[in-house]
PDB file of C-alpha atoms and ligand atoms in Angstrom:
ATOM      1  CA  MET A  24       8.961  53.207  81.291  1.00  0.00           C
ATOM      2  CA  TYR A  25       8.665  56.910  82.837  1.00  0.00           C
ATOM      3  CA  VAL A  26      12.373  57.129  83.186  1.00  0.00           C
ATOM      4  CA  LEU A  27      13.061  56.004  79.426  1.00  0.00           C
ATOM      5  CA  VAL A  28      10.471  58.212  78.314  1.00  0.00           C
ATOM      6  CA  ALA A  29      10.841  61.697  80.297  1.00  0.00           C
ATOM      7  CA  ARG A  30      14.745  61.117  79.064  1.00  0.00           C
ATOM      8  CA  TRP A  31      16.455  61.870  83.025  1.00  0.00           C
ATOM      9  CA  TYR A  32      19.536  60.480  81.770  1.00  0.00           C
ATOM     10  CA  PRO A  33      19.434  61.509  77.730  1.00  0.00           C
ATOM     11  CA  ALA A  34      23.005  60.532  75.707  1.00  0.00           C
ATOM     12  CA  PRO A  35      24.842  64.003  74.901  1.00  0.00           C
ATOM     13  CA  PRO A  36      24.076  64.910  71.091  1.00  0.00           C
ATOM     14  CA  PRO A  37      25.689  62.676  68.471  1.00  0.00           C
ATOM     15  CA  ILE A  38      28.118  64.030  66.365  1.00  0.00           C
ATOM     16  CA  SER A  39      27.853  61.900  62.960  1.00  0.00           C
ATOM     17  CA  ARG A  40      25.761  60.970  60.744  1.00  0.00           C
ATOM     18  CA  ASP A  41      26.317  57.364  61.931  1.00  0.00           C
ATOM     19  CA  ALA A  42      25.460  58.416  65.429  1.00  0.00           C
ATOM     20  CA  VAL A  43      22.143  59.667  64.229  1.00  0.00           C
ATOM     21  CA  LEU A  44      21.539  56.277  62.924  1.00  0.00           C
ATOM     22  CA  ALA A  45      22.049  54.541  65.767  1.00  0.00           C
ATOM     23  CA  ASP A  46      19.926  56.336  68.332  1.00  0.00           C
ATOM     24  CA  ARG A  47      17.347  56.304  65.886  1.00  0.00           C
ATOM     25  CA  GLN A  48      17.731  52.675  65.752  1.00  0.00           C
ATOM     26  CA  TYR A  49      17.960  52.435  69.058  1.00  0.00           C
ATOM     27  CA  ASP A  50      14.967  54.633  69.602  1.00  0.00           C
ATOM     28  CA  PHE A  51      12.835  52.567  67.581  1.00  0.00           C
ATOM     29  CA  THR A  52      14.043  48.923  69.176  1.00  0.00           C
ATOM     30  CA  LEU A  53      13.078  50.697  72.372  1.00  0.00           C
ATOM     31  CA  TYR A  54       9.351  51.357  71.114  1.00  0.00           C
ATOM     32  CA  VAL A  55       9.205  48.130  69.743  1.00  0.00           C
ATOM     33  CA  THR A  56      10.037  45.901  72.457  1.00  0.00           C
ATOM     34  CA  GLY A  57       8.377  48.368  74.880  1.00  0.00           C
ATOM     35  CA  ALA A  58       5.241  47.676  72.756  1.00  0.00           C
ATOM     36  CA  ALA A  59       5.367  44.010  72.611  1.00  0.00           C
ATOM     37  CA  PHE A  60       6.552  44.252  76.583  1.00  0.00           C
ATOM     38  CA  VAL A  61       3.138  45.859  77.504  1.00  0.00           C
ATOM     39  CA  LEU A  62       0.802  44.120  75.125  1.00  0.00           C
ATOM     40  CA  ALA A  63       2.430  40.845  76.765  1.00  0.00           C
ATOM     41  CA  GLN A  64       1.623  42.097  80.387  1.00  0.00           C
ATOM     42  CA  LEU A  65      -1.603  43.092  79.383  1.00  0.00           C
ATOM     43  CA  GLY A  66      -1.888  40.145  77.659  1.00  0.00           C
ATOM     44  CA  LEU A  67      -1.191  38.105  81.404  1.00  0.00           C
ATOM     45  CA  ALA A  68      -3.261  40.174  83.453  1.00  0.00           C
ATOM     46  CA  TRP A  69      -6.609  39.737  81.165  1.00  0.00           C
ATOM     47  CA  ALA A  70      -5.904  35.680  81.289  1.00  0.00           C
ATOM     48  CA  ALA A  71      -4.880  36.481  84.940  1.00  0.00           C
ATOM     49  CA  PHE A  72      -8.341  37.735  85.666  1.00  0.00           C
ATOM     50  CA  ARG A  73     -10.325  36.559  82.938  1.00  0.00           C
ATOM     51  CA  TYR A  74      -9.003  32.804  84.383  1.00  0.00           C
ATOM     52  CA  ARG A  75      -9.643  33.757  88.163  1.00  0.00           C
ATOM     53  CA  ASP A  76     -10.963  31.081  90.922  1.00  0.00           C
ATOM     54  CA  ARG A  77     -14.926  31.402  91.132  1.00  0.00           C
ATOM     55  CA  GLY A  78     -15.355  28.063  92.145  1.00  0.00           C
ATOM     56  CA  GLN A  79     -15.110  26.560  88.774  1.00  0.00           C
ATOM     57  CA  LYS A  80     -13.652  23.092  87.630  1.00  0.00           C
ATOM     58  CA  ALA A  81     -10.525  23.722  86.773  1.00  0.00           C
ATOM     59  CA  ARG A  82     -10.102  21.791  83.055  1.00  0.00           C
ATOM     60  CA  PHE A  83      -6.183  20.476  81.607  1.00  0.00           C
ATOM     61  CA  ILE A  84      -5.674  22.093  78.392  1.00  0.00           C
ATOM     62  CA  ARG A  85      -3.071  20.962  75.842  1.00  0.00           C
ATOM     63  CA  GLY A  86      -2.324  24.145  74.768  1.00  0.00           C
ATOM     64  CA  SER A  87      -2.482  25.300  70.867  1.00  0.00           C
ATOM     65  CA  VAL A  88       0.973  24.191  68.171  1.00  0.00           C
ATOM     66  CA  ALA A  89      -1.410  26.937  65.734  1.00  0.00           C
ATOM     67  CA  LEU A  90      -0.934  29.958  68.431  1.00  0.00           C
ATOM     68  CA  GLU A  91       2.563  28.535  68.904  1.00  0.00           C
ATOM     69  CA  ILE A  92       3.805  28.840  65.578  1.00  0.00           C
ATOM     70  CA  LEU A  93       2.546  31.830  65.259  1.00  0.00           C
ATOM     71  CA  TRP A  94       4.024  33.658  68.179  1.00  0.00           C
ATOM     72  CA  THR A  95       6.907  32.368  67.360  1.00  0.00           C
ATOM     73  CA  SER A  96       7.461  33.097  64.399  1.00  0.00           C
ATOM     74  CA  LEU A  97       6.018  36.343  65.267  1.00  0.00           C
ATOM     75  CA  THR A  98       9.227  36.535  68.266  1.00  0.00           C
ATOM     76  CA  LEU A  99      11.547  35.549  65.185  1.00  0.00           C
ATOM     77  CA  VAL A 100      10.562  38.318  62.472  1.00  0.00           C
ATOM     78  CA  ALA A 101      10.740  40.830  65.105  1.00  0.00           C
ATOM     79  CA  PHE A 102      13.887  40.229  66.430  1.00  0.00           C
ATOM     80  CA  VAL A 103      15.285  39.066  62.940  1.00  0.00           C
ATOM     81  CA  GLY A 104      13.871  42.510  61.542  1.00  0.00           C
ATOM     82  CA  LEU A 105      15.237  44.677  63.943  1.00  0.00           C
ATOM     83  CA  GLY A 106      18.391  43.192  63.269  1.00  0.00           C
ATOM     84  CA  ILE A 107      18.165  43.462  58.939  1.00  0.00           C
ATOM     85  CA  LEU A 108      17.334  47.347  60.210  1.00  0.00           C
ATOM     86  CA  GLY A 109      19.929  47.551  62.713  1.00  0.00           C
ATOM     87  CA  ARG A 110      22.502  46.993  59.694  1.00  0.00           C
ATOM     88  CA  ASN A 111      22.554  50.675  58.743  1.00  0.00           C
ATOM     89  CA  ALA A 112      23.220  51.777  62.041  1.00  0.00           C
ATOM     90  CA  TRP A 113      25.872  49.833  62.305  1.00  0.00           C
ATOM     91  CA  ALA A 114      27.155  47.337  59.725  1.00  0.00           C
ATOM     92  CA  GLY A 115      26.903  49.969  57.373  1.00  0.00           C
ATOM     93  CA  ALA A 116      29.842  51.959  59.106  1.00  0.00           C
ATOM     94  CA  ARG A 117      31.684  48.902  59.960  1.00  0.00           C
ATOM     95  CA  PHE A 118      31.664  46.737  56.917  1.00  0.00           C
ATOM     96  CA  THR A 119      32.202  49.395  54.695  1.00  0.00           C
ATOM     97  CA  PRO A 120      35.855  50.875  53.967  1.00  0.00           C
ATOM     98  CA  ALA A 121      36.921  54.134  55.277  1.00  0.00           C
ATOM     99  CA  ALA A 122      36.447  56.541  52.408  1.00  0.00           C
ATOM    100  CA  PRO A 123      40.085  56.864  49.863  1.00  0.00           C
ATOM    101  CA  ASP A 124      40.494  60.493  50.777  1.00  0.00           C
ATOM    102  CA  ALA A 125      39.996  59.617  55.020  1.00  0.00           C
ATOM    103  CA  ILE A 126      42.503  60.809  57.219  1.00  0.00           C
ATOM    104  CA  GLN A 127      44.730  57.892  59.071  1.00  0.00           C
ATOM    105  CA  ILE A 128      45.592  57.942  62.780  1.00  0.00           C
ATOM    106  CA  GLU A 129      46.811  55.135  64.713  1.00  0.00           C
ATOM    107  CA  VAL A 130      45.636  54.715  67.992  1.00  0.00           C
ATOM    108  CA  THR A 131      47.687  52.998  70.315  1.00  0.00           C
ATOM    109  CA  THR A 132      46.116  51.877  73.958  1.00  0.00           C
ATOM    110  CA  ASN A 133      48.602  50.699  77.391  1.00  0.00           C
ATOM    111  CA  GLN A 134      47.882  50.401  80.914  1.00  0.00           C
ATOM    112  CA  PHE A 135      46.492  53.698  80.925  1.00  0.00           C
ATOM    113  CA  VAL A 136      47.009  55.944  78.491  1.00  0.00           C
ATOM    114  CA  TYR A 137      46.038  56.448  74.790  1.00  0.00           C
ATOM    115  CA  THR A 138      48.799  57.594  72.159  1.00  0.00           C
ATOM    116  CA  PHE A 139      47.646  58.932  68.688  1.00  0.00           C
ATOM    117  CA  ARG A 140      50.151  58.620  65.457  1.00  0.00           C
ATOM    118  CA  TYR A 141      49.677  60.965  62.622  1.00  0.00           C
ATOM    119  CA  PRO A 142      52.207  60.043  59.463  1.00  0.00           C
ATOM    120  CA  GLY A 143      53.198  63.408  58.945  1.00  0.00           C
ATOM    121  CA  PRO A 144      53.764  65.383  55.906  1.00  0.00           C
ATOM    122  CA  ASP A 145      55.327  62.128  54.097  1.00  0.00           C
ATOM    123  CA  GLY A 146      51.511  60.462  54.569  1.00  0.00           C
ATOM    124  CA  LYS A 147      53.296  57.356  55.965  1.00  0.00           C
ATOM    125  CA  PHE A 148      53.867  55.747  59.513  1.00  0.00           C
ATOM    126  CA  GLY A 149      57.103  54.641  60.472  1.00  0.00           C
ATOM    127  CA  ARG A 150      58.024  51.005  60.972  1.00  0.00           C
ATOM    128  CA  LEU A 151      57.377  49.950  64.637  1.00  0.00           C
ATOM    129  CA  ASP A 152      59.806  47.576  66.646  1.00  0.00           C
ATOM    130  CA  PRO A 153      58.160  45.991  69.985  1.00  0.00           C
ATOM    131  CA  ALA A 154      61.951  46.173  71.148  1.00  0.00           C
ATOM    132  CA  LEU A 155      62.582  49.934  71.034  1.00  0.00           C
ATOM    133  CA  VAL A 156      59.006  51.052  72.865  1.00  0.00           C
ATOM    134  CA  SER A 157      60.391  52.889  75.782  1.00  0.00           C
ATOM    135  CA  ALA A 158      58.375  55.713  77.441  1.00  0.00           C
ATOM    136  CA  PRO A 159      61.273  56.999  79.571  1.00  0.00           C
ATOM    137  CA  ALA A 160      63.101  57.485  76.244  1.00  0.00           C
ATOM    138  CA  GLY A 161      60.440  58.979  74.930  1.00  0.00           C
ATOM    139  CA  ASN A 162      59.418  56.976  72.443  1.00  0.00           C
ATOM    140  CA  PRO A 163      56.856  55.487  73.576  1.00  0.00           C
ATOM    141  CA  LEU A 164      55.326  53.140  70.469  1.00  0.00           C
ATOM    142  CA  GLY A 165      59.081  51.852  69.801  1.00  0.00           C
ATOM    143  CA  ILE A 166      59.570  54.082  66.111  1.00  0.00           C
ATOM    144  CA  ASP A 167      62.249  52.657  64.681  1.00  0.00           C
ATOM    145  CA  PRO A 168      64.597  55.169  63.751  1.00  0.00           C
ATOM    146  CA  ASN A 169      66.347  53.725  61.173  1.00  0.00           C
ATOM    147  CA  ASP A 170      62.999  54.256  59.221  1.00  0.00           C
ATOM    148  CA  ALA A 171      63.042  57.369  57.656  1.00  0.00           C
ATOM    149  CA  ALA A 172      59.110  57.341  57.271  1.00  0.00           C
ATOM    150  CA  GLY A 173      58.459  57.182  60.784  1.00  0.00           C
ATOM    151  CA  ARG A 174      60.988  59.976  60.989  1.00  0.00           C
ATOM    152  CA  ASP A 175      58.326  62.828  60.442  1.00  0.00           C
ATOM    153  CA  ASP A 176      55.412  60.816  62.546  1.00  0.00           C
ATOM    154  CA  ILE A 177      54.093  62.674  65.299  1.00  0.00           C
ATOM    155  CA  VAL A 178      52.799  60.971  68.390  1.00  0.00           C
ATOM    156  CA  VAL A 179      50.523  62.848  70.936  1.00  0.00           C
ATOM    157  CA  GLY A 180      49.029  62.409  73.501  1.00  0.00           C
ATOM    158  CA  SER A 181      45.415  63.432  72.559  1.00  0.00           C
ATOM    159  CA  LEU A 182      43.306  63.092  68.966  1.00  0.00           C
ATOM    160  CA  THR A 183      42.730  66.033  67.290  1.00  0.00           C
ATOM    161  CA  VAL A 184      40.822  65.771  63.883  1.00  0.00           C
ATOM    162  CA  PRO A 185      39.145  68.491  61.589  1.00  0.00           C
ATOM    163  CA  VAL A 186      35.069  68.419  61.801  1.00  0.00           C
ATOM    164  CA  ASP A 187      33.477  67.164  58.501  1.00  0.00           C
ATOM    165  CA  ARG A 188      36.464  65.360  57.806  1.00  0.00           C
ATOM    166  CA  PRO A 189      36.590  61.343  57.152  1.00  0.00           C
ATOM    167  CA  ILE A 190      38.726  60.447  59.793  1.00  0.00           C
ATOM    168  CA  GLU A 191      39.998  56.541  60.051  1.00  0.00           C
ATOM    169  CA  LEU A 192      41.597  54.979  63.060  1.00  0.00           C
ATOM    170  CA  LEU A 193      43.911  52.551  62.910  1.00  0.00           C
ATOM    171  CA  VAL A 194      43.567  50.720  66.816  1.00  0.00           C
ATOM    172  CA  ARG A 195      46.361  48.397  68.662  1.00  0.00           C
ATOM    173  CA  SER A 196      47.549  47.592  72.223  1.00  0.00           C
ATOM    174  CA  GLN A 197      50.619  47.428  73.608  1.00  0.00           C
ATOM    175  CA  ASP A 198      49.342  44.955  76.055  1.00  0.00           C
ATOM    176  CA  VAL A 199      45.432  43.795  77.360  1.00  0.00           C
ATOM    177  CA  VAL A 200      42.291  44.336  76.101  1.00  0.00           C
ATOM    178  CA  HIS A 201      41.386  48.307  75.935  1.00  0.00           C
ATOM    179  CA  ASN A 202      38.650  49.918  74.260  1.00  0.00           C
ATOM    180  CA  PHE A 203      38.044  53.028  71.854  1.00  0.00           C
ATOM    181  CA  PHE A 204      34.560  54.775  73.511  1.00  0.00           C
ATOM    182  CA  VAL A 205      33.598  58.538  72.016  1.00  0.00           C
ATOM    183  CA  ARG A 206      29.707  58.335  73.694  1.00  0.00           C
ATOM    184  CA  GLU A 207      29.084  61.418  71.299  1.00  0.00           C
ATOM    185  CA  LEU A 208      29.698  59.326  68.140  1.00  0.00           C
ATOM    186  CA  ARG A 209      28.056  56.624  69.398  1.00  0.00           C
ATOM    187  CA  LEU A 210      31.760  54.989  68.545  1.00  0.00           C
ATOM    188  CA  GLN A 211      32.819  51.980  70.468  1.00  0.00           C
ATOM    189  CA  GLN A 212      35.713  49.687  69.571  1.00  0.00           C
ATOM    190  CA  ASP A 213      38.284  47.117  71.286  1.00  0.00           C
ATOM    191  CA  ALA A 214      41.720  47.296  71.242  1.00  0.00           C
ATOM    192  CA  VAL A 215      43.319  43.779  70.722  1.00  0.00           C
ATOM    193  CA  PRO A 216      47.195  42.772  71.347  1.00  0.00           C
ATOM    194  CA  GLY A 217      48.249  41.237  67.907  1.00  0.00           C
ATOM    195  CA  MET A 218      45.319  43.298  66.156  1.00  0.00           C
ATOM    196  CA  LEU A 219      45.681  46.333  64.182  1.00  0.00           C
ATOM    197  CA  ILE A 220      41.653  47.097  64.248  1.00  0.00           C
ATOM    198  CA  PRO A 221      40.623  50.254  61.682  1.00  0.00           C
ATOM    199  CA  VAL A 222      36.898  51.831  62.324  1.00  0.00           C
ATOM    200  CA  HIS A 223      36.149  55.485  60.616  1.00  0.00           C
ATOM    201  CA  PHE A 224      33.582  58.349  61.622  1.00  0.00           C
ATOM    202  CA  THR A 225      33.381  61.986  60.331  1.00  0.00           C
ATOM    203  CA  ALA A 226      32.504  63.929  63.073  1.00  0.00           C
ATOM    204  CA  ASP A 227      29.905  67.044  62.393  1.00  0.00           C
ATOM    205  CA  ARG A 228      30.737  69.415  65.049  1.00  0.00           C
ATOM    206  CA  ILE A 229      33.706  70.679  66.899  1.00  0.00           C
ATOM    207  CA  GLY A 230      34.345  70.497  70.324  1.00  0.00           C
ATOM    208  CA  SER A 231      36.083  68.745  72.632  1.00  0.00           C
ATOM    209  CA  TYR A 232      34.975  64.888  73.597  1.00  0.00           C
ATOM    210  CA  GLU A 233      35.939  62.143  76.120  1.00  0.00           C
ATOM    211  CA  ILE A 234      37.717  59.272  75.162  1.00  0.00           C
ATOM    212  CA  VAL A 235      37.126  56.291  77.906  1.00  0.00           C
ATOM    213  CA  CYS A 236      38.243  52.493  78.181  1.00  0.00           C
ATOM    214  CA  THR A 237      34.768  50.540  78.501  1.00  0.00           C
ATOM    215  CA  GLN A 238      37.481  47.350  79.044  1.00  0.00           C
ATOM    216  CA  LEU A 239      38.791  46.058  82.449  1.00  0.00           C
ATOM    217  CA  CYS A 240      42.394  46.479  81.667  1.00  0.00           C
ATOM    218  CA  GLY A 241      43.759  46.513  85.010  1.00  0.00           C
ATOM    219  CA  LEU A 242      43.835  48.914  88.398  1.00  0.00           C
ATOM    220  CA  GLY A 243      43.635  52.452  86.175  1.00  0.00           C
ATOM    221  CA  HIS A 244      40.669  51.162  84.629  1.00  0.00           C
ATOM    222  CA  TYR A 245      38.932  54.087  85.649  1.00  0.00           C
ATOM    223  CA  LYS A 246      41.253  57.009  85.138  1.00  0.00           C
ATOM    224  CA  MET A 247      41.869  55.575  81.981  1.00  0.00           C
ATOM    225  CA  HIS A 248      40.475  57.743  79.344  1.00  0.00           C
ATOM    226  CA  GLY A 249      41.886  60.436  76.927  1.00  0.00           C
ATOM    227  CA  SER A 250      40.357  63.812  74.985  1.00  0.00           C
ATOM    228  CA  LEU A 251      38.806  63.537  70.993  1.00  0.00           C
ATOM    229  CA  ASN A 252      39.145  67.453  69.488  1.00  0.00           C
ATOM    230  CA  VAL A 253      37.107  68.489  66.820  1.00  0.00           C
ATOM    231  CA  VAL A 254      38.468  71.770  65.428  1.00  0.00           C
ATOM    232  CA  SER A 255      38.219  73.777  62.286  1.00  0.00           C
ATOM    233  CA  GLN A 256      40.209  72.964  59.297  1.00  0.00           C
ATOM    234  CA  SER A 257      42.377  75.633  59.416  1.00  0.00           C
ATOM    235  CA  ASP A 258      42.624  74.703  63.485  1.00  0.00           C
ATOM    236  CA  TYR A 259      44.107  71.427  62.449  1.00  0.00           C
ATOM    237  CA  ASP A 260      46.228  72.230  59.439  1.00  0.00           C
ATOM    238  CA  ALA A 261      48.051  74.985  62.472  1.00  0.00           C
ATOM    239  CA  PHE A 262      48.056  71.543  65.290  1.00  0.00           C
ATOM    240  CA  LEU A 263      49.447  69.654  62.252  1.00  0.00           C
ATOM    241  CA  LYS A 264      52.353  72.538  61.833  1.00  0.00           C
ATOM    242  CA  HIS A 265      52.967  73.355  65.084  1.00  0.00           C
ATOM    243  CA  GLN A 266      53.537  69.523  65.922  1.00  0.00           C
ATOM    244  CA  VAL A 267      56.343  69.477  63.061  1.00  0.00           C
ATOM    245  CA  PHE A 268      57.746  72.208  64.081  1.00  0.00           C
ATOM    246  CA  ILE A 269      58.419  71.562  67.819  1.00  0.00           C
ATOM    247  CA  GLN A 270      60.037  67.663  66.618  1.00  0.00           C
TER     248      GLN A 270
HETATM  249 CU1  CUA B 326      42.364  50.593  79.505  1.00  0.00          CU
HETATM  250 CU2  CUA B 326      40.528  50.005  80.765  1.00  0.00          CU
END
């Protein structure tokens, strides 16, 4: 309890509203279950002490159906209640679609790198063809050169987003199950082959944050990470312009 209360291993400060909600829910769950744990242990200690061996004769009792129903119901209410409260922190962000003006960025994972794709000035992602995937040939995602929508797509190795703007990530994998996790966002999403999984967030603090893979995905898993750069709107515009320019 001391290690928890003294915050020996504090989480890094949250950088989104959803992350603050998740922290609050996490703390609240710890307080409730912590209190229940301490009370249960005190009750156990009391019973062990109260009914200790003083030479009296042991007596068989069948227990109490009423009490059984009572504490089973209390446990049920506590757990289901915490689950319902947790909806705000988790499902609120997961089960609602991203804002219509969210910036879409595609996240592709493979052993053992993250690749990010921006739709470019036309706002449309080009068609992908698995047969064209070739990192040595400079086309790690397999963008079809015959699709005009893909010609201005921006493919980069790190994720840059503007601060205070809703971002929608489309998470996919080229090989095995990976994961996209940013501690400061309290956001973790598996990347599953064959699926395009949307997640959204709005980062409210400029900075550089680490993206890590939290699914054991092979020998290089331990070093699979990327970086999330949250920048000002003007820096973001400059980033996009620069990327378009050099291609
Ligand atoms: Cu990718 Cu672990």
